[in-house]
Amino acid sequence: MVEFYRPQTLEEALQIRAEKHATPLAGGTDLLVRYRNWAGTLPKLSNSVVYVGHLPELGGIGVSGNGVGPEIRIGAAVTYSELLAHPSIPEILKRASWELSAPGLRNIATLVGNICNASPAADAVCALYVLDAEVEISGPKEPRRVPLHEFIQGPGKTVLKNNELVTAVYLPSSSLPITAYHKVGTRRANALSKLSFCGVAKLESGSVAGVAIAVGAVAPTVVRSREIEQRITGLRLDDIEASMADIMAGYDELIKPIDDQRSTAVYRKQTAHGLIERFLREEIRGAS
Amino acid sequence: MHEIQFTLNGSPVTVKANPLKRLIDVLREDLGMTGVKEGCGEGECGACSILRNGKIVNSCIMLVGMVEGDDILTPEGLSAGKRGKAINEGYAQAGAVQCGICMPGMAIATEALLRENPTPNDHEIRVGISGNLCRCTGYDLIVKGVHRAAELGKDLW
Ligand SMILES: Cc1cc2nc3c(=O)[nH]c(=O)nc-3n(C[C@H](O)[C@H](O)[C@H](O)COP(=O)(O)OP(=O)(O)OC[C@H]3O[C@@H](n4cnc5c(N)ncnc54)[C@H](O)[C@@H]3O)c2cc1C
Ligand code: FES
Ligand code: FES
């Protein structure tokens, strides 16, 4: 029988995961839409669920030093509204959280739900890629940390085992203050993205001192290339144009979108291309 | 079947229900709160809006088991109070109501907004009601209605 479990502690929740392999439920804004059924009937869940959205151990945003700089820990039950209200959350993640949805969704939907859902169209995930986020996994063994790009394996696929829970997301200190975020969708609130773009950078005396670029919904997972970013780093702003064709040829190889009900592959490819170019030509100069 | 307890419009309630039942169904069918409307059933339209612990959420994509011990306010509870009356009157004076199906949800969104910001500007109102779809009014009159409600209910929020 499909059951609803409401543990009182994280320990109890992990025990339910280990024994019953129940599906974690946080805000439910992905899960309950996916298993939607006729009005007045139970959702079409084939597996039991374990509610984790209320667990005190998964709440709260903490800032601590780790020797290199401040590190931010975001608990797995933290909602977008809580992210937006917190002074230490990096601008790019706030932009993604803000664009993401309406108040009624931001108040309940969690950042970790967005990650675990592993949709290539997940807006916040795109921002977390440029922030070098790490995912904390707890289970029968000691909690472990996995870089986000290793945690997400493909559409709907993560490395999480059926006896584990994600307990937090860590953001290392972010030193790239120039921020550009674009979501291309049909309606501003409550619409899944056709694609999303995140760019962050830092300049030093007219040259690129650091850059990170991620594009969501144009390939099975978010596209980010450290190799191309390395090539951009060190370039003088005025020399970017001369390398543009080369840079864009690199991105075009990685951008492999599909046609779906929200958009076409051709549209996505051209738009992604245009957004990267605009970032490198204009937005990277900051100020605007 | 489980016994699930929470606070509904200020009073404690206990319902016997499968905790996997959608919150909207328990509110409407078991507790008679038919001011909670179902439009899309998937979080897009806001017709099913309620306040959970003072925050607006969509009851069509929640399970009743999630709200054990919580404080729930439905459009019924809202209209019974002074603020709800100011909201209803503000909307009426602005002529913001046509077919009416979106209105209970709009009223909840208005309450949620005015609690945080008792004197919102046009943009802030549009952000506040961005999760609530209206197929009739084109929203301009609703924005006026919220302004009017904020005036009528000055000092209530
Ligand atoms: C109307 C509407 C509009 C939306 N718009 C957007 C949008 O613009 N952009 C966007 O990116 N998303 C959007 N979404 C999707 C959704 O709101 C987000 O992905 C959200 O972040 C999911 O969080 P949640 O807490 O509701 O997840 P849930 O539905 O509770 O869970 C999602 C998945 O994560 C798993 N999970 C949750 N918590 C844990 C945990 N601690 N450990 C392990 N697994 C866990 C669940 O088992 C499930 O597989 C929208 C959804 C709706 C209904
Ligand atoms: S019925 Fe719940 S959001 Fe549309
Ligand atoms: S008045 Fe008809 S949907 Fe809003």
Coordinates of C-alpha atoms in Angstrom, one line a residue, chain A residues 27 53 61 74-85 97 105-111, chain B residues 55:
Chain A
G27 CA 7.2 21.3 -1.4
G53 CA 9.6 19.8 4.2
I61 CA 20.6 29.1 5.9
I74 CA 21.3 26.0 2.5
G75 CA 19.2 23.3 4.3
A76 CA 17.2 21.0 2.1
A77 CA 13.8 22.3 3.3
V78 CA 14.7 26.0 2.5
T79 CA 12.2 27.6 0.1
Y80 CA 12.7 30.2 -2.5
S81 CA 11.0 32.8 -0.4
E82 CA 13.6 32.1 2.4
L83 CA 16.5 32.4 -0.1
L84 CA 15.2 35.8 -1.3
A85 CA 14.9 37.1 2.2
S97 CA 14.6 32.2 -7.5
L105 CA 5.1 28.5 -5.3
R106 CA 8.1 30.3 -3.8
N107 CA 6.6 29.9 -0.3
I108 CA 6.7 26.1 -0.5
A109 CA 8.9 25.0 -3.4
T110 CA 12.5 24.2 -2.3
L111 CA 15.9 24.7 -3.9
Chain B
K55 CA 2.0 32.4 3.6

